[in-house]
Tab-separated table of C-alpha atoms in Angstrom:
chain	number	residue	atom	x	y	z
A	1	MET	CA	23.744	-7.482	-38.783
A	2	ILE	CA	20.980	-8.907	-36.577
A	3	MET	CA	21.157	-12.657	-36.302
A	4	LYS	CA	17.667	-14.056	-36.828
A	5	THR	CA	16.013	-16.471	-34.459
A	6	MET	CA	17.426	-20.026	-34.440
A	7	GLU	CA	20.271	-19.281	-36.892
A	8	TYR	CA	22.974	-20.277	-34.416
A	9	THR	CA	24.121	-23.669	-35.640
A	10	ASP	CA	27.926	-23.640	-35.962
A	11	LYS	CA	28.041	-19.860	-35.382
A	12	LYS	CA	31.001	-18.777	-33.264
A	13	ILE	CA	29.667	-16.736	-30.341
A	14	LEU	CA	31.577	-15.212	-27.426
A	15	VAL	CA	29.861	-14.653	-24.063
A	16	VAL	CA	31.768	-12.053	-22.057
A	17	GLY	CA	31.348	-12.399	-18.289
A	18	LEU	CA	30.540	-15.717	-16.634
A	19	GLY	CA	28.337	-15.711	-13.552
A	20	TYR	CA	25.654	-17.885	-12.008
A	21	ARG	CA	22.920	-15.949	-13.790
A	22	THR	CA	23.331	-14.123	-17.078
A	23	GLY	CA	26.597	-15.552	-18.443
A	24	LEU	CA	25.754	-19.112	-17.475
A	25	ALA	CA	22.216	-18.890	-18.872
A	26	SER	CA	23.342	-17.281	-22.151
A	27	GLY	CA	26.110	-19.822	-22.718
A	28	ASN	CA	23.845	-22.795	-22.094
A	29	PHE	CA	21.033	-21.403	-24.238
A	30	LEU	CA	23.283	-20.767	-27.227
A	31	ALA	CA	24.996	-24.135	-26.890
A	32	GLY	CA	21.546	-25.731	-26.890
A	33	LYS	CA	20.861	-24.020	-30.218
A	34	GLY	CA	23.962	-25.519	-31.806
A	35	ALA	CA	26.285	-22.503	-31.523
A	36	LEU	CA	30.044	-22.845	-30.994
A	37	VAL	CA	30.193	-20.966	-27.689
A	38	THR	CA	33.136	-19.575	-25.764
A	39	VAL	CA	32.737	-17.810	-22.435
A	40	THR	CA	35.436	-15.547	-21.051
A	41	ASP	CA	35.953	-13.964	-17.639
A	42	THR	CA	38.770	-12.181	-15.836
A	43	LYS	CA	38.434	-14.553	-12.879
A	44	SER	CA	40.617	-17.642	-12.633
A	45	ARG	CA	39.357	-21.082	-13.620
A	46	GLU	CA	39.589	-22.049	-9.969
A	47	ASP	CA	37.304	-19.180	-8.928
A	48	LEU	CA	34.903	-20.002	-11.747
A	49	ALA	CA	34.862	-23.755	-11.063
A	50	PRO	CA	31.365	-23.866	-9.453
A	51	VAL	CA	29.856	-22.025	-12.445
A	52	ILE	CA	31.833	-23.984	-15.028
A	53	ALA	CA	30.386	-27.171	-13.533
A	54	LYS	CA	26.922	-25.985	-14.569
A	55	LEU	CA	27.907	-25.096	-18.149
A	56	ASP	CA	27.011	-27.211	-21.152
A	57	PRO	CA	30.082	-29.459	-21.756
A	58	SER	CA	30.423	-28.111	-25.306
A	59	VAL	CA	31.107	-24.567	-24.088
A	60	LYS	CA	34.752	-23.507	-24.158
A	61	VAL	CA	35.949	-21.464	-21.161
A	62	VAL	CA	38.690	-18.835	-21.328
A	63	ALA	CA	39.495	-17.859	-17.738
A	64	GLY	CA	41.669	-14.984	-16.570
A	65	ASN	CA	41.758	-13.383	-19.998
A	66	GLN	CA	39.616	-10.786	-21.752
A	67	GLU	CA	42.267	-9.519	-24.143
A	68	PRO	CA	41.209	-8.153	-27.558
A	69	SER	CA	43.302	-10.874	-29.204
A	70	LEU	CA	40.501	-13.331	-28.353
A	71	LEU	CA	38.586	-11.859	-31.283
A	72	ASP	CA	41.088	-13.329	-33.732
A	73	ASP	CA	39.173	-16.614	-33.418
A	74	GLY	CA	36.479	-15.138	-35.681
A	75	TYR	CA	33.455	-14.617	-33.469
A	76	GLU	CA	30.265	-13.513	-35.230
A	77	LEU	CA	28.387	-12.276	-32.157
A	78	ILE	CA	29.214	-11.208	-28.614
A	79	VAL	CA	26.769	-11.470	-25.721
A	80	LEU	CA	27.867	-9.076	-22.989
A	81	SER	CA	26.942	-9.745	-19.371
A	82	PRO	CA	25.564	-6.629	-17.606
A	83	GLY	CA	28.345	-6.464	-15.024
A	84	VAL	CA	30.953	-5.927	-17.749
A	85	PRO	CA	31.166	-2.341	-19.057
A	86	GLN	CA	31.380	-1.676	-22.795
A	87	ARG	CA	34.539	0.367	-22.277
A	88	ILE	CA	36.834	-2.633	-21.737
A	89	PRO	CA	39.368	-3.041	-24.589
A	90	LEU	CA	37.858	-6.351	-25.751
A	91	ILE	CA	34.455	-4.781	-26.433
A	92	ARG	CA	35.884	-1.621	-27.950
A	93	GLU	CA	37.920	-3.724	-30.355
A	94	ALA	CA	34.844	-5.824	-31.217
A	95	GLN	CA	32.937	-2.671	-32.064
A	96	LYS	CA	35.817	-1.473	-34.269
A	97	ARG	CA	35.723	-4.790	-36.112
A	98	GLY	CA	31.964	-4.548	-36.612
A	99	ILE	CA	31.159	-7.580	-34.459
A	100	PRO	CA	27.632	-7.146	-33.001
A	101	VAL	CA	27.622	-6.769	-29.203
A	102	ILE	CA	24.262	-7.462	-27.541
A	103	SER	CA	22.894	-8.101	-24.083
A	104	GLU	CA	21.244	-11.274	-22.843
A	105	ILE	CA	18.004	-9.257	-22.864
A	106	GLU	CA	18.361	-8.625	-26.597
A	107	LEU	CA	19.196	-12.279	-27.192
A	108	ALA	CA	16.084	-13.388	-25.311
A	109	TYR	CA	13.890	-10.829	-27.073
A	110	ARG	CA	14.711	-12.385	-30.425
A	111	HIS	CA	13.135	-15.641	-29.201
A	112	ALA	CA	10.333	-14.300	-26.996
A	113	ARG	CA	6.623	-14.740	-27.722
A	114	GLY	CA	3.572	-13.001	-26.322
A	115	ASN	CA	3.608	-9.556	-24.697
A	116	ILE	CA	6.479	-7.910	-22.841
A	117	ILE	CA	6.311	-5.454	-19.940
A	118	ALA	CA	9.703	-3.897	-19.173
A	119	ILE	CA	10.482	-1.980	-15.977
A	120	THR	CA	13.504	0.114	-15.066
A	121	GLY	CA	14.335	2.990	-12.720
A	122	THR	CA	16.756	3.683	-9.908
A	123	ASP	CA	14.530	2.287	-7.151
A	124	GLY	CA	11.453	0.093	-6.907
A	125	LYS	CA	12.118	-2.087	-9.965
A	126	SER	CA	11.977	-5.482	-8.276
A	127	THR	CA	8.862	-4.755	-6.225
A	128	THR	CA	7.013	-3.338	-9.230
A	129	THR	CA	8.087	-6.263	-11.411
A	130	ALA	CA	6.996	-8.843	-8.853
A	131	LEU	CA	3.705	-7.038	-8.166
A	132	THR	CA	2.872	-6.649	-11.875
A	133	GLY	CA	3.467	-10.346	-12.409
A	134	HIS	CA	1.415	-11.162	-9.299
A	135	ILE	CA	-1.573	-9.101	-10.489
A	136	LEU	CA	-1.509	-10.730	-13.915
A	137	LYS	CA	-1.335	-14.218	-12.421
A	138	GLU	CA	-4.217	-13.422	-10.055
A	139	LEU	CA	-6.219	-12.296	-13.091
A	140	GLY	CA	-5.561	-15.669	-14.709
A	141	PHE	CA	-2.851	-14.800	-17.235
A	142	ASP	CA	0.271	-16.795	-18.081
A	143	ALA	CA	2.692	-14.265	-16.584
A	144	ARG	CA	6.434	-14.848	-16.098
A	145	ILE	CA	8.849	-12.537	-14.298
A	146	GLY	CA	12.545	-12.273	-15.043
A	147	GLY	CA	15.503	-10.055	-15.828
A	148	ASN	CA	17.411	-8.133	-13.186
A	149	ILE	CA	15.154	-9.572	-10.487
A	150	GLY	CA	17.401	-12.651	-10.571
A	151	ILE	CA	15.851	-14.832	-13.304
A	152	PRO	CA	17.588	-14.386	-16.676
A	153	PHE	CA	15.083	-13.528	-19.400
A	154	ILE	CA	16.713	-16.107	-21.662
A	155	THR	CA	15.667	-18.921	-19.287
A	156	LEU	CA	11.993	-18.108	-19.889
A	157	VAL	CA	11.836	-18.202	-23.674
A	158	ASN	CA	11.776	-21.924	-24.464
A	159	ASP	CA	8.295	-22.554	-23.051
A	160	MET	CA	6.649	-19.242	-23.978
A	161	THR	CA	3.462	-19.142	-26.042
A	162	ASP	CA	1.633	-16.311	-27.757
A	163	ASN	CA	-0.450	-16.015	-24.569
A	164	THR	CA	2.558	-15.419	-22.329
A	165	ILE	CA	3.101	-12.016	-20.692
A	166	SER	CA	6.733	-11.503	-19.668
A	167	VAL	CA	7.373	-8.926	-16.936
A	168	ILE	CA	11.044	-8.009	-17.097
A	169	GLU	CA	13.085	-5.919	-14.665
A	170	LEU	CA	15.921	-4.123	-16.436
A	171	SER	CA	18.986	-2.364	-15.099
A	172	SER	CA	20.738	0.418	-16.982
A	173	PHE	CA	23.615	-2.024	-17.524
A	174	GLN	CA	21.312	-4.486	-19.307
A	175	LEU	CA	19.844	-1.740	-21.470
A	176	GLU	CA	23.203	-0.476	-22.729
A	177	THR	CA	23.413	-3.161	-25.418
A	178	VAL	CA	19.827	-3.734	-26.511
A	179	ALA	CA	19.240	-3.201	-30.228
A	180	ALA	CA	15.788	-4.275	-31.465
A	181	PHE	CA	14.230	-4.818	-28.018
A	182	ARG	CA	10.712	-3.387	-27.995
A	183	PRO	CA	8.330	-3.942	-25.056
A	184	ASP	CA	4.577	-3.469	-25.367
A	185	ALA	CA	4.651	-1.450	-22.151
A	186	ALA	CA	7.726	0.140	-20.603
A	187	ALA	CA	8.230	2.056	-17.367
A	188	ILE	CA	10.927	4.271	-15.922
A	189	LEU	CA	9.891	4.489	-12.279
A	190	ASN	CA	12.321	7.228	-11.211
A	191	VAL	CA	15.790	8.562	-11.923
A	192	THR	CA	18.155	9.615	-9.140
A	193	PRO	CA	21.985	9.563	-9.111
A	194	ASP	CA	23.295	5.995	-9.112
A	195	HIS	CA	26.196	4.023	-10.584
A	196	LEU	CA	28.133	7.234	-11.129
A	197	ASP	CA	31.246	5.091	-10.852
A	198	ARG	CA	30.210	3.650	-14.257
A	199	TYR	CA	28.516	6.657	-15.880
A	200	ASP	CA	29.985	10.089	-16.549
A	201	SER	CA	26.876	11.924	-15.291
A	202	ILE	CA	23.245	11.428	-14.336
A	203	ASP	CA	22.334	12.395	-17.910
A	204	ASP	CA	24.531	9.567	-19.192
A	205	TYR	CA	22.873	7.195	-16.714
A	206	TYR	CA	19.398	8.369	-17.760
A	207	SER	CA	20.274	7.910	-21.435
A	208	ALA	CA	20.937	4.241	-20.728
A	209	LYS	CA	17.550	3.965	-18.994
A	210	LEU	CA	15.788	5.621	-21.943
A	211	ARG	CA	16.901	2.809	-24.235
A	212	ILE	CA	13.995	0.828	-22.772
A	213	ALA	CA	11.649	2.808	-25.040
A	214	MET	CA	13.850	3.607	-28.033
A	215	ASN	CA	12.066	1.164	-30.385
A	216	GLN	CA	8.518	1.763	-29.155
A	217	ASP	CA	5.898	3.420	-31.344
A	218	LYS	CA	2.430	4.917	-30.869
A	219	ASN	CA	0.906	1.474	-30.350
A	220	ASP	CA	3.044	0.916	-27.258
A	221	THR	CA	2.868	2.468	-23.782
A	222	PHE	CA	5.559	4.368	-21.891
A	223	LEU	CA	4.968	4.959	-18.182
A	224	TYR	CA	6.797	7.516	-16.061
A	225	TYR	CA	6.805	9.202	-12.652
A	226	LEU	CA	5.251	12.623	-13.168
A	227	ASP	CA	7.086	14.283	-10.271
A	228	ASP	CA	10.584	13.283	-11.393
A	229	ALA	CA	12.470	16.416	-12.453
A	230	VAL	CA	14.941	14.497	-14.622
A	231	MET	CA	12.348	12.546	-16.589
A	232	ALA	CA	11.036	15.196	-18.994
A	233	LYS	CA	14.509	15.746	-20.466
A	234	GLY	CA	14.230	12.627	-22.581
A	235	PHE	CA	10.669	12.874	-23.807
A	236	GLY	CA	11.751	13.957	-27.277
A	237	ARG	CA	13.029	10.415	-27.768
A	238	ILE	CA	9.758	8.766	-26.701
A	239	HIS	CA	7.284	7.873	-29.464
A	240	ALA	CA	4.955	5.623	-27.426
A	241	LYS	CA	1.718	6.661	-25.738
A	242	LYS	CA	2.694	8.264	-22.421
A	243	MET	CA	1.046	7.532	-19.071
A	244	SER	CA	2.075	8.905	-15.690
A	245	PHE	CA	1.714	8.289	-11.976
A	246	SER	CA	2.174	10.577	-8.983
A	247	TYR	CA	1.607	10.408	-5.258
A	248	ASN	CA	-0.771	13.375	-5.186
A	249	ASN	CA	-0.672	15.231	-8.516
A	250	LYS	CA	-4.189	14.846	-9.891
A	251	LYS	CA	-3.005	15.474	-13.445
A	252	ALA	CA	-1.474	12.000	-13.505
A	253	ASP	CA	-3.153	8.869	-14.848
A	254	ALA	CA	-2.784	7.376	-11.366
A	255	TYR	CA	-2.557	9.305	-8.102
A	256	CYS	CA	-3.355	9.001	-4.399
A	257	ASP	CA	-5.904	11.062	-2.477
A	258	ARG	CA	-6.917	10.441	1.156
A	259	ASP	CA	-5.602	6.877	1.217
A	260	TYR	CA	-7.224	5.898	-2.083
A	261	VAL	CA	-5.569	5.287	-5.444
A	262	TYR	CA	-7.430	6.747	-8.391
A	263	ILE	CA	-6.936	5.578	-11.985
A	264	ARG	CA	-7.957	7.345	-15.180
A	265	TYR	CA	-9.420	4.754	-17.518
A	266	ALA	CA	-11.526	5.213	-20.666
A	267	ASP	CA	-12.375	8.823	-19.770
A	268	ASN	CA	-13.480	7.751	-16.271
A	269	LEU	CA	-11.847	8.266	-12.871
A	270	ILE	CA	-11.851	4.966	-10.974
A	271	GLN	CA	-11.374	4.745	-7.200
A	272	CYS	CA	-9.242	1.636	-7.473
A	273	LEU	CA	-7.983	0.650	-4.031
A	274	ASP	CA	-7.530	1.583	-0.365
A	275	THR	CA	-3.822	1.980	0.418
A	276	THR	CA	-4.373	1.124	4.096
A	277	ARG	CA	-5.133	-2.462	3.008
A	278	LEU	CA	-1.770	-2.950	1.309
A	279	GLN	CA	0.728	-5.241	2.999
A	280	ILE	CA	3.738	-3.383	1.576
A	281	LEU	CA	4.824	-0.311	3.534
A	282	GLY	CA	5.646	3.241	2.499
A	283	GLN	CA	4.646	5.975	0.098
A	284	HIS	CA	7.131	4.671	-2.458
A	285	ASN	CA	5.318	1.346	-2.493
A	286	VAL	CA	2.041	3.150	-3.194
A	287	LEU	CA	3.818	4.590	-6.244
A	288	ASN	CA	4.982	1.099	-7.184
A	289	VAL	CA	1.385	-0.149	-6.922
A	290	MET	CA	0.172	2.621	-9.235
A	291	ALA	CA	2.872	1.792	-11.779
A	292	ALA	CA	2.032	-1.918	-11.682
A	293	ILE	CA	-1.681	-1.274	-12.219
A	294	LEU	CA	-1.067	1.047	-15.173
A	295	LEU	CA	1.282	-1.471	-16.781
A	296	VAL	CA	-1.328	-4.214	-16.382
A	297	LEU	CA	-3.971	-1.951	-17.914
A	298	ALA	CA	-1.683	-1.198	-20.862
A	299	VAL	CA	-1.269	-4.871	-21.728
A	300	LEU	CA	-4.939	-5.657	-21.153
A	301	GLY	CA	-5.723	-2.833	-23.565
A	302	ARG	CA	-3.311	-4.331	-26.083
A	303	ARG	CA	-5.300	-7.564	-25.811
A	304	ALA	CA	-8.701	-5.805	-25.863
A	305	VAL	CA	-9.510	-7.209	-22.401
A	306	LYS	CA	-11.760	-5.143	-20.106
A	307	PRO	CA	-10.140	-4.813	-16.654
A	308	ASP	CA	-11.774	-6.025	-13.453
A	309	PHE	CA	-10.712	-3.275	-11.053
A	310	ASN	CA	-12.031	-5.114	-7.996
A	311	ALA	CA	-9.894	-8.148	-8.845
A	312	ILE	CA	-6.887	-5.900	-9.484
A	313	ALA	CA	-7.323	-4.256	-6.065
A	314	HIS	CA	-7.557	-7.608	-4.276
A	315	ALA	CA	-4.450	-8.827	-6.093
A	316	CYS	CA	-2.599	-5.776	-4.749
A	317	TYR	CA	-3.897	-6.427	-1.222
A	318	SER	CA	-2.662	-10.039	-1.341
A	319	PHE	CA	0.878	-9.105	-2.402
A	320	ALA	CA	3.180	-9.632	0.578
A	321	GLY	CA	6.181	-7.849	-0.919
A	322	LEU	CA	9.813	-8.890	-1.299
A	323	SER	CA	12.401	-9.514	1.352
A	324	HIS	CA	14.809	-6.680	2.230
A	325	ARG	CA	12.465	-3.982	0.907
A	326	MET	CA	10.724	-2.179	3.769
A	327	GLU	CA	10.256	-5.624	5.296
A	328	LYS	CA	8.769	-5.582	8.796
A	329	LEU	CA	10.750	-8.067	10.874
A	330	GLY	CA	8.660	-7.607	13.997
A	331	GLU	CA	8.587	-5.719	17.281
A	332	TYR	CA	10.725	-5.946	20.397
A	333	ALA	CA	10.443	-3.908	23.576
A	334	GLY	CA	8.103	-1.474	21.848
A	335	ARG	CA	10.442	-0.900	18.883
A	336	THR	CA	9.525	-1.864	15.305
A	337	PHE	CA	12.326	-3.340	13.176
A	338	ILE	CA	12.301	-2.671	9.407
A	339	ASN	CA	14.730	-4.366	7.004
A	340	ASP	CA	15.253	-2.128	3.972
A	341	SER	CA	18.672	-3.498	2.993
A	342	LYS	CA	17.811	-3.190	-0.725
A	343	ALA	CA	17.888	0.608	-0.290
A	344	THR	CA	21.314	1.099	-1.861
A	345	THR	CA	20.795	4.678	-3.080
A	346	VAL	CA	20.078	8.092	-1.623
A	347	GLY	CA	16.715	8.144	-3.379
A	348	ALA	CA	15.671	4.812	-1.874
A	349	LEU	CA	16.428	6.024	1.655
A	350	GLU	CA	14.606	9.305	1.023
A	351	MET	CA	11.532	7.331	-0.030
A	352	ALA	CA	11.768	5.108	3.044
A	353	LEU	CA	12.020	8.057	5.427
A	354	ARG	CA	8.856	9.618	4.006
A	355	SER	CA	6.972	6.682	5.491
A	356	PHE	CA	7.926	7.682	9.044
A	357	PRO	CA	7.160	11.204	10.294
A	358	SER	CA	9.467	10.897	13.321
A	359	ASN	CA	11.225	8.629	15.832
A	360	VAL	CA	13.459	6.745	13.403
A	361	VAL	CA	16.647	5.079	14.607
A	362	LEU	CA	18.497	4.823	11.310
A	363	ILE	CA	21.272	2.361	10.482
A	364	LEU	CA	23.145	3.850	7.530
A	365	GLY	CA	26.294	3.162	5.536
A	366	GLY	CA	28.339	0.803	3.403
A	367	ARG	CA	30.183	1.301	0.133
A	368	THR	CA	29.288	4.617	-1.490
A	369	LYS	CA	28.295	4.886	-5.153
A	370	GLY	CA	29.431	8.367	-6.162
A	371	ASP	CA	26.336	10.271	-5.006
A	372	ASP	CA	26.111	13.440	-2.918
A	373	TYR	CA	25.025	11.996	0.424
A	374	SER	CA	24.601	15.406	2.014
A	375	ARG	CA	21.288	15.501	0.115
A	376	LEU	CA	19.927	13.168	2.788
A	377	THR	CA	20.056	15.716	5.587
A	378	ALA	CA	16.815	17.412	4.503
A	379	SER	CA	14.883	14.124	4.605
A	380	MET	CA	16.493	13.060	7.888
A	381	LYS	CA	15.766	16.299	9.735
A	382	GLY	CA	12.841	15.885	12.120
A	383	ARG	CA	12.547	12.173	11.331
A	384	VAL	CA	15.814	10.599	12.446
A	385	LYS	CA	16.054	10.454	16.225
A	386	SER	CA	19.447	8.779	16.283
A	387	LEU	CA	21.927	7.667	13.633
A	388	ILE	CA	24.124	4.580	13.624
A	389	LEU	CA	26.823	4.266	10.957
A	390	ILE	CA	28.212	1.011	9.567
A	391	GLY	CA	30.758	0.104	6.917
A	392	GLU	CA	33.616	1.813	5.160
A	393	SER	CA	31.680	5.064	4.737
A	394	SER	CA	31.483	5.613	8.523
A	395	GLN	CA	34.307	8.136	8.710
A	396	SER	CA	33.089	10.367	5.877
A	397	PHE	CA	29.461	10.042	6.995
A	398	SER	CA	30.417	11.046	10.537
A	399	GLU	CA	31.405	14.423	9.121
A	400	ILE	CA	28.498	14.762	6.667
A	401	PHE	CA	25.900	13.905	9.324
A	402	ARG	CA	27.620	15.408	12.367
A	403	ASP	CA	24.467	17.356	13.291
A	404	PHE	CA	22.739	14.032	13.977
A	405	ASN	CA	25.365	12.960	16.563
A	406	PRO	CA	26.138	9.676	14.790
A	407	VAL	CA	27.483	6.594	16.539
A	408	THR	CA	29.629	4.033	14.703
A	409	ALA	CA	29.093	0.250	14.888
A	410	ASP	CA	31.482	-2.424	13.610
A	411	SER	CA	28.766	-5.045	12.981
A	412	LEU	CA	24.997	-5.298	12.688
A	413	ASP	CA	24.864	-6.996	16.097
A	414	GLU	CA	26.541	-3.923	17.555
A	415	ALA	CA	24.291	-1.626	15.504
A	416	VAL	CA	21.156	-3.330	16.857
A	417	ILE	CA	22.415	-3.114	20.454
A	418	THR	CA	23.207	0.572	19.978
A	419	ALA	CA	19.813	1.172	18.371
A	420	MET	CA	18.073	-0.380	21.367
A	421	LYS	CA	20.056	1.799	23.765
A	422	THR	CA	19.543	5.071	21.878
A	423	GLY	CA	15.899	4.432	20.975
A	424	GLY	CA	12.767	3.966	22.998
A	425	LYS	CA	9.230	2.600	22.873
A	426	GLY	CA	7.364	3.669	19.754
A	427	ASP	CA	10.534	4.068	17.697
A	428	THR	CA	11.264	2.463	14.334
A	429	ILE	CA	14.691	0.849	13.978
A	430	LEU	CA	15.344	1.087	10.251
A	431	LEU	CA	18.163	-0.535	8.289
A	432	SER	CA	18.167	1.531	5.086
A	433	PRO	CA	21.847	1.900	4.197
A	434	ALA	CA	21.731	4.061	1.014
A	435	CYS	CA	24.968	2.280	0.026
A	436	ALA	CA	26.169	-0.900	-1.613
A	437	SER	CA	26.889	-3.820	0.692
A	438	PHE	CA	30.179	-5.133	-0.683
A	439	ASP	CA	32.419	-3.694	2.032
A	440	MET	CA	30.990	-5.967	4.746
A	441	PHE	CA	28.677	-8.408	2.946
A	442	THR	CA	28.420	-10.409	-0.273
A	443	SER	CA	25.144	-8.767	-1.309
A	444	TYR	CA	22.258	-6.669	-0.015
A	445	GLU	CA	20.477	-9.976	0.701
A	446	ASP	CA	23.383	-11.088	2.889
A	447	ARG	CA	23.239	-7.751	4.734
A	448	GLY	CA	19.480	-7.992	5.240
A	449	ASP	CA	19.720	-11.595	6.415
A	450	SER	CA	22.407	-10.559	8.910
A	451	PHE	CA	20.111	-7.826	10.230
A	452	ARG	CA	17.309	-10.377	10.583
A	453	ARG	CA	19.604	-12.724	12.522
A	454	SER	CA	20.584	-9.871	14.840
A	455	PHE	CA	16.914	-9.126	15.488
A	456	GLU	CA	16.195	-12.801	16.158
A	457	LYS	CA	19.133	-13.003	18.598
A	458	LEU	CA	17.744	-9.943	20.357
A	459	GLN	CA	14.353	-11.657	20.683
A	460	LYS	CA	15.993	-14.794	22.109
A	461	GLY	CA	18.015	-12.838	24.643
A	462	GLU	CA	21.296	-13.641	22.910
A	463	LEU	CA	22.126	-9.938	22.441
A	464	SER	CA	22.427	-8.032	25.710
A	465	TRP	CA	21.532	-4.357	25.426
A	466	THR	CA	20.533	-3.318	28.945
């Protein structure tokens, strides 16, 4: 059963997982449509109090309990927050009983209007989502960004029109429970090992990503990274028109050659932009730019709009990037400080290191995510001048990276002081942890902000390093 748009009045709906974003937004949206909504979370009512205060008063809250017996109340639909895995007993029992389990993304899709661009991948999702939306806005379109970037898709739907273009970042977690979701243009930017604490294998993880395109047909566009070895495994499941991007493979629909991005369009090869004029740093961001341009072209084609490549290039040049993603904090004593706290995977750090041929003082570590971190040694060799380890992974990383003579720091203040002492003029001091932040910080943003504060204290003379 797929509940049709607006048929929620007096329907009993359970939202599983209450947080400031997805659970809260889903509960309030459904309550606003007349549904009888209950939200449930394993946290206590006391812990949930700040979120409960923002809920529609009609929403019932079940705190500290996600037992299957909750289903005895006769729910007709379950909306599952992305942080809650399907394997919990409550969801397994719902599936046995034939109760539909969908994501907030699926819920929003059933009410969305206009065109949808959907973006997933291990790394680069947020930057590509923000850049795609930025280009479309600069071209004069009614573009909205949402999804995993921090703005629930469901919060965008009420004021959409047929002219709206939604640019949605999607995690594998969000894609696990889509059903009818069908974007006009979809992208998988890359696939490297991640969330292996939730998935049985990288193939299982990739299968979740592939759900982004499972309902697409030949009228839609599917975009992929041509050089990704994992990607081709799933092409048998893709029915959309395929487009590709690559850093230097000229067989792709977008590629880079001698600092210029070239785009294949209408049987022509267009020299689209000069990468040296981009504000965002790194080869991986050049790939993100290519992906964003191709996604824009796909939707313009859907609307029979001829692209203005000069305007597209200038939109890319004006994009300042997102915080915590190869963000240049500034220079001090001849050293350049880069905040790449969002790099929570091996692949993200590998991409970052490609941007620096040598003289990197790397700050690495945090909570590991089940990957093989020894894979990093090849990318670090010849580039990393000195290595500073932080977080709960320090002990294991000290052994894995012993050839780099690592030094351990108990805080980012200490890491910055150590980086200044071990580095020299012309070096890049790079925070690119390749790990989750939850051992020392509340989020990657908290970690990046802490690194920024350490840099600012250094500038003010509040951190002594000499």
